[in-house]
Tab-separated table of C-alpha atoms and ligand atoms in Angstrom:
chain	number	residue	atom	x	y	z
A	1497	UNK	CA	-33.247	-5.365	-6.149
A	1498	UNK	CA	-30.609	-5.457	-3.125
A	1499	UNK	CA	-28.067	-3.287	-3.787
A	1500	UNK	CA	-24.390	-5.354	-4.843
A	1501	UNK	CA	-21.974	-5.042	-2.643
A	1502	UNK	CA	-17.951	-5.902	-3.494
A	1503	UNK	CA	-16.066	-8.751	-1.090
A	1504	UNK	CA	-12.662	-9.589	-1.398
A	1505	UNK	CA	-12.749	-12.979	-2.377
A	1506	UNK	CA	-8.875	-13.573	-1.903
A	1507	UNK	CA	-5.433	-12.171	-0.916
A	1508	UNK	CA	-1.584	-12.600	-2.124
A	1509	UNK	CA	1.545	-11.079	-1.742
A	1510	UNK	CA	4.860	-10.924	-2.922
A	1511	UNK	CA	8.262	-9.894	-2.486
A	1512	UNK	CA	11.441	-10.148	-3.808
A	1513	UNK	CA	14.055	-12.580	-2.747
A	1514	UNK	CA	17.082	-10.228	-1.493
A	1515	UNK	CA	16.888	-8.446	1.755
A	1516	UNK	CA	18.241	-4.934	2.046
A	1517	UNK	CA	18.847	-5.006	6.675
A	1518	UNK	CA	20.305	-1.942	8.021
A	1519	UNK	CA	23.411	-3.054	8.872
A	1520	UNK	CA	24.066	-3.160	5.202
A	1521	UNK	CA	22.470	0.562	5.016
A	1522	UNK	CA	25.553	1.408	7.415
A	1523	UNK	CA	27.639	1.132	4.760
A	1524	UNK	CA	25.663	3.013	2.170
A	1525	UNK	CA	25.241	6.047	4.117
A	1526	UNK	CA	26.031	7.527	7.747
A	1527	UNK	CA	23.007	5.708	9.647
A	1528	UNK	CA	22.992	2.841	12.592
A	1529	UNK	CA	19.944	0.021	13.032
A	1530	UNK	CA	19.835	1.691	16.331
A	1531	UNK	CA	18.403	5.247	14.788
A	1532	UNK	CA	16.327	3.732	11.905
A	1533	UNK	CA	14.854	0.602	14.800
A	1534	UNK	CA	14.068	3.206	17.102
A	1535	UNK	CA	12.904	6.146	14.479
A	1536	UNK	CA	10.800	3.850	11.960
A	1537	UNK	CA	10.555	0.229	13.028
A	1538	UNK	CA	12.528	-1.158	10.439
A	1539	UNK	CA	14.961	-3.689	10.320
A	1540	UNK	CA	14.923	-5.062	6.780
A	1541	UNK	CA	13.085	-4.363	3.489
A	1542	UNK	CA	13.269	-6.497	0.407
A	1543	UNK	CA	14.484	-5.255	-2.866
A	1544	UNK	CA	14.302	-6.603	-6.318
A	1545	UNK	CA	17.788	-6.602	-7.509
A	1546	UNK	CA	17.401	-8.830	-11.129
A	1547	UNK	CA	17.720	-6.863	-13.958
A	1548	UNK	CA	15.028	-6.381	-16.535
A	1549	UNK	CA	12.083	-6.863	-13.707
A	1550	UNK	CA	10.224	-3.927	-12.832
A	1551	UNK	CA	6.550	-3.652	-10.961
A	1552	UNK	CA	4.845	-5.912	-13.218
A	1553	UNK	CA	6.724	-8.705	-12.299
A	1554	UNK	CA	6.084	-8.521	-8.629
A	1555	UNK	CA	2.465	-7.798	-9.149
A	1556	UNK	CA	2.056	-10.660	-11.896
A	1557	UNK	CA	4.117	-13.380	-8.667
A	1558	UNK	CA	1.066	-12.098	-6.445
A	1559	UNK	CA	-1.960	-12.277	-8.753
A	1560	UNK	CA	-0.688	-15.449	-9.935
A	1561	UNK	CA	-0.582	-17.119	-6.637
A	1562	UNK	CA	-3.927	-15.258	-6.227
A	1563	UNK	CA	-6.032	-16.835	-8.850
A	1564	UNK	CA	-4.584	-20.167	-8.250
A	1565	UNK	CA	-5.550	-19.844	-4.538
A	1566	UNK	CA	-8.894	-18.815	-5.631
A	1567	UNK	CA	-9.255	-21.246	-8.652
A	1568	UNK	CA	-9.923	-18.288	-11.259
A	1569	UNK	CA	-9.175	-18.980	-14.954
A	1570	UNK	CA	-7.164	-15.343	-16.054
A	1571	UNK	CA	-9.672	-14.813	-19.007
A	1572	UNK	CA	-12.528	-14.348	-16.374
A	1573	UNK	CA	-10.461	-11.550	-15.243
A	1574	UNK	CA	-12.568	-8.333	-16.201
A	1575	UNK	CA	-10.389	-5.348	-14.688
A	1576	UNK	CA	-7.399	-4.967	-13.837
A	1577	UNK	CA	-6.395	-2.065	-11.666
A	1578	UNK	CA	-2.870	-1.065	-10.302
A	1579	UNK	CA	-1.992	1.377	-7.798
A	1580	UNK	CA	1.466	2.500	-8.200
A	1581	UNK	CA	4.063	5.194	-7.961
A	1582	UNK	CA	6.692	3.150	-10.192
A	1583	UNK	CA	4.753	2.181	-12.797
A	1584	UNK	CA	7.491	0.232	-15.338
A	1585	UNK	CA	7.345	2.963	-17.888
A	1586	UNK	CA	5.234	5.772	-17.456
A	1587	UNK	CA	3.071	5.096	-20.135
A	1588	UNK	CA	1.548	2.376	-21.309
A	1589	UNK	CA	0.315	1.603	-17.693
A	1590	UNK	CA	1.203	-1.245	-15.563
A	1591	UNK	CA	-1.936	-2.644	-15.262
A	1592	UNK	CA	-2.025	-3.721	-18.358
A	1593	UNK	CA	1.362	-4.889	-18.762
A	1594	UNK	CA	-0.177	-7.574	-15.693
A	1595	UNK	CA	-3.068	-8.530	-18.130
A	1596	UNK	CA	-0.709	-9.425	-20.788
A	1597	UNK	CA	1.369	-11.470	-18.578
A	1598	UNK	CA	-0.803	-13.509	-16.495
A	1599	UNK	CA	-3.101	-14.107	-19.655
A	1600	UNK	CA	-6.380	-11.903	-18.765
A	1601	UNK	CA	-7.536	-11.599	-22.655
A	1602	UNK	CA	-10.672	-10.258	-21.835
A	1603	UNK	CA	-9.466	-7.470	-19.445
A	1604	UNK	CA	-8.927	-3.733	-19.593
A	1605	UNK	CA	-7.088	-1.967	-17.035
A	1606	UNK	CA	-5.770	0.960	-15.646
A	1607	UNK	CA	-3.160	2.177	-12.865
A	1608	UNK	CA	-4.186	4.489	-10.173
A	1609	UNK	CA	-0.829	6.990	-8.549
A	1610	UNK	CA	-2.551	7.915	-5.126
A	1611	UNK	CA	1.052	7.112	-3.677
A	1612	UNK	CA	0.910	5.600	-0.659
A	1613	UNK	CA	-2.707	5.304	-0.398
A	1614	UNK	CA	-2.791	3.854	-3.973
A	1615	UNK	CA	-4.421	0.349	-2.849
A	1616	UNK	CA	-6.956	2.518	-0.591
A	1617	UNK	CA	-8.301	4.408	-3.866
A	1618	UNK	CA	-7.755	0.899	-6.134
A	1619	UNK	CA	-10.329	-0.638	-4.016
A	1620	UNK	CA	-12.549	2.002	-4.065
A	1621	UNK	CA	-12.189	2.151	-7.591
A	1622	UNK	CA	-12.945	-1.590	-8.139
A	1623	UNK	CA	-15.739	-2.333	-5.885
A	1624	UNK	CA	-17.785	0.678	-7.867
A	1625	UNK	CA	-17.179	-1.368	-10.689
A	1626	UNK	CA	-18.360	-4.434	-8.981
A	1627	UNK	CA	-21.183	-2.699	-7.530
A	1628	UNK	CA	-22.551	-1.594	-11.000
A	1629	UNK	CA	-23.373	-5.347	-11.459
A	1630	UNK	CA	-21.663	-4.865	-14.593
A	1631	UNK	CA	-18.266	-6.906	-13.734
A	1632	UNK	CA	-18.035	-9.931	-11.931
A	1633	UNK	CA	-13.916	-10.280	-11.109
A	1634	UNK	CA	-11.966	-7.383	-10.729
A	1635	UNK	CA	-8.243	-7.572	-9.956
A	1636	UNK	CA	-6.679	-4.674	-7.191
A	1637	UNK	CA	-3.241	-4.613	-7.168
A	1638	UNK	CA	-1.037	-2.250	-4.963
A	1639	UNK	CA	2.722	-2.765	-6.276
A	1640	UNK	CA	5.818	-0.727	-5.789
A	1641	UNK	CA	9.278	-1.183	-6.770
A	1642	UNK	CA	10.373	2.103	-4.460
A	1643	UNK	CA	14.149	0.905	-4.820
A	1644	UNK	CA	13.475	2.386	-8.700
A	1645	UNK	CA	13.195	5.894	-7.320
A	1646	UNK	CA	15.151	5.698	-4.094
A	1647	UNK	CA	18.152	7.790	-3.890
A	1648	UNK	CA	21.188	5.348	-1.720
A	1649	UNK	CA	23.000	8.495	-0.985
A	1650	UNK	CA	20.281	9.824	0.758
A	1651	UNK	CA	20.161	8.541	4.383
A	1652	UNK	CA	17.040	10.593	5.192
A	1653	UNK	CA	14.776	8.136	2.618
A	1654	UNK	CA	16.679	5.210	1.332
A	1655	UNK	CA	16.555	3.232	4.440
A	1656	UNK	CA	12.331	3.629	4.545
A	1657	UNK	CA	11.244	2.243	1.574
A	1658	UNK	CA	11.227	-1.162	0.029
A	1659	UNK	CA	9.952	-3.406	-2.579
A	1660	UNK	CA	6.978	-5.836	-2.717
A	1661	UNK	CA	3.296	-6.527	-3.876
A	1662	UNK	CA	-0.065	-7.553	-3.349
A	1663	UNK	CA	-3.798	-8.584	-4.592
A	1664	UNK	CA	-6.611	-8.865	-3.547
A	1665	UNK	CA	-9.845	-10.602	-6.459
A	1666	UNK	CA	-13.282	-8.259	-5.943
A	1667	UNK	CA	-16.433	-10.636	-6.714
A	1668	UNK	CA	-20.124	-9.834	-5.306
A	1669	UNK	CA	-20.613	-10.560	-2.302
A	1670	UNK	CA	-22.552	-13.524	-1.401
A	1671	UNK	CA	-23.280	-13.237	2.426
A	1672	UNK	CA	-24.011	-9.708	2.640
A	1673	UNK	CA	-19.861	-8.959	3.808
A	1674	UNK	CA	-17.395	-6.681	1.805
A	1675	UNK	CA	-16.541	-3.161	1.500
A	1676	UNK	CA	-19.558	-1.382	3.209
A	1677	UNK	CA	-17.981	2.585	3.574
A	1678	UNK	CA	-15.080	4.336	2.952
A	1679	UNK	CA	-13.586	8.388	3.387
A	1680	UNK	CA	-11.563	8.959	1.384
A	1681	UNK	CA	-9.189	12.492	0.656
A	1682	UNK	CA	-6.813	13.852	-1.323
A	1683	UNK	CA	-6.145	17.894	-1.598
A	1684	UNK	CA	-2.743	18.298	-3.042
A	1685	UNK	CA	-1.730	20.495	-0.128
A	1686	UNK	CA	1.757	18.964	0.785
A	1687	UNK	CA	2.229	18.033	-2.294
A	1688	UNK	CA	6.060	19.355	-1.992
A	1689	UNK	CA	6.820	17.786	0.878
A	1690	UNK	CA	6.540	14.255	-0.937
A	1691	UNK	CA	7.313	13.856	-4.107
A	1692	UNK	CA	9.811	12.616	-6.966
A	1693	UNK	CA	10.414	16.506	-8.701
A	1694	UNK	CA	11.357	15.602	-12.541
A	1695	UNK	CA	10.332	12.846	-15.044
A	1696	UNK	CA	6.604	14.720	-15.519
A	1697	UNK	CA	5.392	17.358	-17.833
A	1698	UNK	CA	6.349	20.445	-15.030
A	1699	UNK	CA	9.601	19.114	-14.968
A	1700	UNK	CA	10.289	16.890	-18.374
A	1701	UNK	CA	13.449	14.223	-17.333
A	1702	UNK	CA	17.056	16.157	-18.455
A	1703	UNK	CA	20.683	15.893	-17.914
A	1704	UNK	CA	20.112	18.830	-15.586
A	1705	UNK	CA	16.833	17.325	-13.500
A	1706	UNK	CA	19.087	13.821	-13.555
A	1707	UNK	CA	21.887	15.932	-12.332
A	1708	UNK	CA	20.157	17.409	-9.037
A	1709	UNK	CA	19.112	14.161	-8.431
A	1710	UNK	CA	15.358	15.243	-8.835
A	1711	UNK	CA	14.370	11.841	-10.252
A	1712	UNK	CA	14.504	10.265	-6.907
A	1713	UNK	CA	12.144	10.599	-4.135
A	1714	UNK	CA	12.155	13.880	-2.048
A	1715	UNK	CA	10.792	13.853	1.387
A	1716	UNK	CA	10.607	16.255	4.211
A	1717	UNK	CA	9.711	13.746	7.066
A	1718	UNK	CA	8.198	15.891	9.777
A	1719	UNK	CA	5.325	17.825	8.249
A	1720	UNK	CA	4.748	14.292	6.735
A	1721	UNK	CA	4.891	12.523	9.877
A	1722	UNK	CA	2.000	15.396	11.584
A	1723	UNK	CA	-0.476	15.299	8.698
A	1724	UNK	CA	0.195	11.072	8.236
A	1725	UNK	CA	-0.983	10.877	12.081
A	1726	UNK	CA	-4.171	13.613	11.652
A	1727	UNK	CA	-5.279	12.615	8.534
A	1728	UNK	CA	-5.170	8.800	9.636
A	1729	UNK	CA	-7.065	9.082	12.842
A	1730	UNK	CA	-9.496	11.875	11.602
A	1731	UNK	CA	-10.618	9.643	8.757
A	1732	UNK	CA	-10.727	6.228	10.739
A	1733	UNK	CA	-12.696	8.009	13.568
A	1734	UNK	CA	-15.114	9.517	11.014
A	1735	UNK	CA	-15.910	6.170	9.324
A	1736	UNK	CA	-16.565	4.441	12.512
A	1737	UNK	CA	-18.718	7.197	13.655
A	1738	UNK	CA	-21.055	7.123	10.908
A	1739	UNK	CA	-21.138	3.186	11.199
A	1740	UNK	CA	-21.591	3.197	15.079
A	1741	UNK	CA	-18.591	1.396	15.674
A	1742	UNK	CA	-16.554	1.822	18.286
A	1743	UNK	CA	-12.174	0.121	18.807
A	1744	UNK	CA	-13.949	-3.195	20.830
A	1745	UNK	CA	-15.853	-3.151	17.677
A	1746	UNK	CA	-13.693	-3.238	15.099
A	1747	UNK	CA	-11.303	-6.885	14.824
A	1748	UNK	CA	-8.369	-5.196	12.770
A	1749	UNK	CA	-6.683	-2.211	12.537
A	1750	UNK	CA	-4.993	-2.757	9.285
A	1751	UNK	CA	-2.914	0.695	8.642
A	1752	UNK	CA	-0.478	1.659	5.532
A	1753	UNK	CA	2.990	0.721	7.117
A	1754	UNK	CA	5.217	4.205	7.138
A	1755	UNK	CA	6.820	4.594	10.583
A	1756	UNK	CA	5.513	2.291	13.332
A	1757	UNK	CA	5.868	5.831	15.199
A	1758	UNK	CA	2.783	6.783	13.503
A	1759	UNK	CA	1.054	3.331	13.856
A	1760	UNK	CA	1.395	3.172	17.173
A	1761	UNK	CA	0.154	7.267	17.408
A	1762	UNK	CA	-2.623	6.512	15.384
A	1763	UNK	CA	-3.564	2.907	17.157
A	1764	UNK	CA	-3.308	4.696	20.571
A	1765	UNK	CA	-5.100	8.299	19.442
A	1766	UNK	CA	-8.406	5.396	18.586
A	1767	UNK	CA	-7.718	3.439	21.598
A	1768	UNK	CA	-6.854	0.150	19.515
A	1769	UNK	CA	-4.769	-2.344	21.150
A	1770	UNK	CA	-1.720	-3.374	19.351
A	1771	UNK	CA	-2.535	-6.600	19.618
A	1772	UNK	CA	-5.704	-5.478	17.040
A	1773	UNK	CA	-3.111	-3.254	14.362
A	1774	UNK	CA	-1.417	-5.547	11.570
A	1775	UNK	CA	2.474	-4.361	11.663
A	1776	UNK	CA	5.103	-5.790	9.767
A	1777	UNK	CA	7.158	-3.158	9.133
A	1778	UNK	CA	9.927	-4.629	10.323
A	1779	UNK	CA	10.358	-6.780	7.478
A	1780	UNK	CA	9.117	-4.694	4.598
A	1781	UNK	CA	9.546	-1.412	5.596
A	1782	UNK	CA	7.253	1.122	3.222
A	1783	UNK	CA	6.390	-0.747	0.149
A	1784	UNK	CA	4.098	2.534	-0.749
A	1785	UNK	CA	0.955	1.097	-2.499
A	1786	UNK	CA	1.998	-2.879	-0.995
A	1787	UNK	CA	1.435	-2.121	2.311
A	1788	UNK	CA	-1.774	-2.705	3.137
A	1789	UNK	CA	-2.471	-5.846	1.070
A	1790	UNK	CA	0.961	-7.222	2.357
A	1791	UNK	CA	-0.353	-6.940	5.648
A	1792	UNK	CA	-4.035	-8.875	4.551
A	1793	UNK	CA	-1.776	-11.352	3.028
A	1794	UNK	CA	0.266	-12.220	6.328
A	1795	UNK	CA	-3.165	-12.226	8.342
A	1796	UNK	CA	-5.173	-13.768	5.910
A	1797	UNK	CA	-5.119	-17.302	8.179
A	1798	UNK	CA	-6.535	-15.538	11.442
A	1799	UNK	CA	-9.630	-13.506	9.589
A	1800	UNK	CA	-12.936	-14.810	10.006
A	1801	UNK	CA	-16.014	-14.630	8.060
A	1802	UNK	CA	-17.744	-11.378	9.678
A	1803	UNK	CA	-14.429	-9.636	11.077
A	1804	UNK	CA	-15.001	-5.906	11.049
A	1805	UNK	CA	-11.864	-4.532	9.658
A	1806	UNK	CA	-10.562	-0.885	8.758
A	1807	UNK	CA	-7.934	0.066	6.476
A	1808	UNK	CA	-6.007	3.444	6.271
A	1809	UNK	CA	-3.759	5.018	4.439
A	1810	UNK	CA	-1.907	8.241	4.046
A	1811	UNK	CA	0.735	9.334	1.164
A	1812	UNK	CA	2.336	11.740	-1.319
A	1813	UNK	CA	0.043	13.999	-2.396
A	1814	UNK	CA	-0.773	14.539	0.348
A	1815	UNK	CA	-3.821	11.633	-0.485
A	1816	UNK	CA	-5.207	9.439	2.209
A	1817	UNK	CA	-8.271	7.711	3.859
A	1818	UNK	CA	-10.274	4.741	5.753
A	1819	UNK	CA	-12.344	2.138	4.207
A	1820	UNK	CA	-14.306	-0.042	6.702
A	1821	UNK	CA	-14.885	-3.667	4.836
A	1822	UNK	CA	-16.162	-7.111	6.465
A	1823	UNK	CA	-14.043	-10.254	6.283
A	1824	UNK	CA	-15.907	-12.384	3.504
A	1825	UNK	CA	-14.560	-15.710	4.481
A	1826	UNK	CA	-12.760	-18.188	6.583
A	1827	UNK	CA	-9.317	-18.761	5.029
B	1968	LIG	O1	4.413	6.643	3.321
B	1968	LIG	C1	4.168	7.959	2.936
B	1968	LIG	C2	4.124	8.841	4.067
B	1968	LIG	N1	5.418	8.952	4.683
B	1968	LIG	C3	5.509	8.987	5.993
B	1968	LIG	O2	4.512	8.837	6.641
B	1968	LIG	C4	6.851	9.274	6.606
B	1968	LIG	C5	6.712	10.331	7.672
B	1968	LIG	N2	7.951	10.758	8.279
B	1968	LIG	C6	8.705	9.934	9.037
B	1968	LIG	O3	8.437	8.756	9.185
B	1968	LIG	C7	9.873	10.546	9.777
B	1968	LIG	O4	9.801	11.952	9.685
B	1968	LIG	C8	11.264	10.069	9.259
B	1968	LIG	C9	11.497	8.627	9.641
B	1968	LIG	C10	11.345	10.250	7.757
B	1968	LIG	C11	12.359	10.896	9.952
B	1968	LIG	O5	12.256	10.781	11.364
B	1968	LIG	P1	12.227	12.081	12.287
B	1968	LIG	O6	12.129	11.602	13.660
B	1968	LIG	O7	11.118	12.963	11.774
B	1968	LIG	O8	13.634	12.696	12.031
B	1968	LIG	P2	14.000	14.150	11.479
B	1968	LIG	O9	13.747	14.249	10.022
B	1968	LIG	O10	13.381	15.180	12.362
B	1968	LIG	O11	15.566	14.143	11.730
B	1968	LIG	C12	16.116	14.069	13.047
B	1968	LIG	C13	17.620	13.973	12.926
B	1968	LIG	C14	18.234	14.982	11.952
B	1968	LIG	O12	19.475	15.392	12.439
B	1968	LIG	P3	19.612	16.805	13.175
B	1968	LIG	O13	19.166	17.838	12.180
B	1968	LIG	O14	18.723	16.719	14.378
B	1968	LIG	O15	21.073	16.859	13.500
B	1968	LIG	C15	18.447	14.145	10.700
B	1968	LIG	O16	19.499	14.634	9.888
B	1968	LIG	O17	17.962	12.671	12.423
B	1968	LIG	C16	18.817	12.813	11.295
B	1968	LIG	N3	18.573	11.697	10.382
B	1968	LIG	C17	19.212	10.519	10.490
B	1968	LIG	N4	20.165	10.078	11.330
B	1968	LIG	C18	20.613	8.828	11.177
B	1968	LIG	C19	17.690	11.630	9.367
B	1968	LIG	N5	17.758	10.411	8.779
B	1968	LIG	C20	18.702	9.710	9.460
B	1968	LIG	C21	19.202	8.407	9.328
B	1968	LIG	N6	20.151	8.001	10.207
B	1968	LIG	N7	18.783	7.548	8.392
């Protein structure tokens, strides 16, 4: 029997209606669009600002769209599976918080924290499931509400991140394209260079942990920055080795959005073009575990049945990765 392999069937994003732009991040803290333009490639991110939303509801706006688009019926939905850092409470999981809302009765699901590379290790996680031949429709989400755990005294991380979601439905394939490798990493070495400190079991959520502002997201930029451009190009050039692919190959470029410094390091270090990398950090800044199917999402109208496509990622943790997939339709 030919072995299954897992396509992505369909693609859909959302984000939230206010935009946060850096002039209004001037008055928050002592910044200028000029440094954060010319340091990250941002210029606005969107934030969900309506109270009593969390995650879920961002994720449930994208899947929704996402099985209409692909005329799915929720109770076909088998699996649902969530990559996220803000999950709405810690436990139960977000995932199924999503099943409950869009009406997937005959789903289990489960949230996978891989930070920023969150949708990378969702996807891996689903197609195995697909692969099995056991499940049929599996739902990846990557969905972050980053303005949750963003600190808006801090100028050195609340004018990176931002809020938004997207989904992409795993079926088997059925012309031979979908995810065909991946490399994927994660080894806890700078794990204290990234991270939110309290609100886990090392450090259980206190007056004292709220007081040293340790439930808000602590980063030290520059060793992040190195290892975000290695670990990127290492893992991208090692999947395209062992496929015999080389950049004129490959159609898209389609890396987690962090700094465009790093894009453009990483795009350049593989000899991509620009013109073959998906950026739109600009508008979205980091939406941690959004990223990357945000950026499908926006592209989804120039892909072609057959493009040769390779995602990467790199987060807290310090996680990251490549997967190498082919486009399994014409939008
Ligand atoms: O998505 C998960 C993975 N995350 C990443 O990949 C992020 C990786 N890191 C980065 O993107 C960059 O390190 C940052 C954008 C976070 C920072 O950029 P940088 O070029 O590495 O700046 P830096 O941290 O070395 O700081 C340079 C200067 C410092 O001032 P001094 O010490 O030179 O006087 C900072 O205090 O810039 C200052 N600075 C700012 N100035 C104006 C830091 N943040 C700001 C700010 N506005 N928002």
């Amino acid at each position: 029997m030919a072995q299954v392999k897992a396509s992505i069937v369909g693609v859909n994003g959302y984000t939230p209606d206010y935009i946060l732009t850096n002039k209004e991040l001037e008055n928050l803290v002592d910044t200028s669009d000029e440094w954060i333009s010319t340091r990250t490639g941002i210029k606005e991110r969107h934030i969900l600002k309506e109270p009593g939303k969390a995650t879920s509801d961002m994720a449930v706006e994208a899947v929704k769209g996402l099985l209409q688009k692909t005329g799915t019926n929720p109770e076909e939905i088998e699996l649902t599976i969530c990559g996220t850092v803000t999950p709405d409470t810690v436990f139960p999981d977000t995932a199924n918080t999503i099943n409950l809302k869009i009406g997937a009765s005959n789903a289990f699901g489960f949230d996978v924290n891989a930070a920023c590379s969150g949708f990378l290790f969702s996807l891996s996680t689903g197609a195995r499931f697909i692969e099995s031949g056991r499940y049929k429709k599996v739902l990846v989400v990557g969905a972050d509400m980053m303005s949750s755990i963003v600190n808006y005294e801090d100028r050195t991380t609340c004018i990176l991140f931002g809020d938004g979601a997207g989904a992409v439905l795993l079926e088997a394939s059925e012309n031979g394209y979908g995810l065909e490798d991946e490399i994927l990493r994660g080894d806890g070495s700078g794990r204290d260079f990234l991270i939110m400190k309290a609100g886990g079991s090392l450090n259980p959520p206190s007056a004292d942990t709220v007081a040293r502002k340790e439930h808000y997201v602590y980063q030290d930029g520059r060793p992040v920055f190195k290892a975000a451009v290695k670990g990127m190009t290492n893992t991208v050039q090692e999947v395209m080795q062992r496929n015999q692919l080389s950049a004129q190959d490959i159609d898209w470029l389609v890396p987690h959005q962090a700094n465009n410094r790093i894009l453009t390091s990483v795009a350049d270090a593989l000899g991509f073009p620009m013109d073959k990398v998906m950026v739109n950090i600009h508008k979205y800044g980091n939406t941690t575990a959004a990223t990357i199917p945000l950026c499908l999402w926006e592209w989804e109208n120039q892909l072609k049945k057959g493009d040769k496509l390779i995602l990467t990622a790199f987060g807290g943790g310090f996680t990251w990765g490549a997967t190498y997939l082919t486009w399994a339709y014409d939008s």
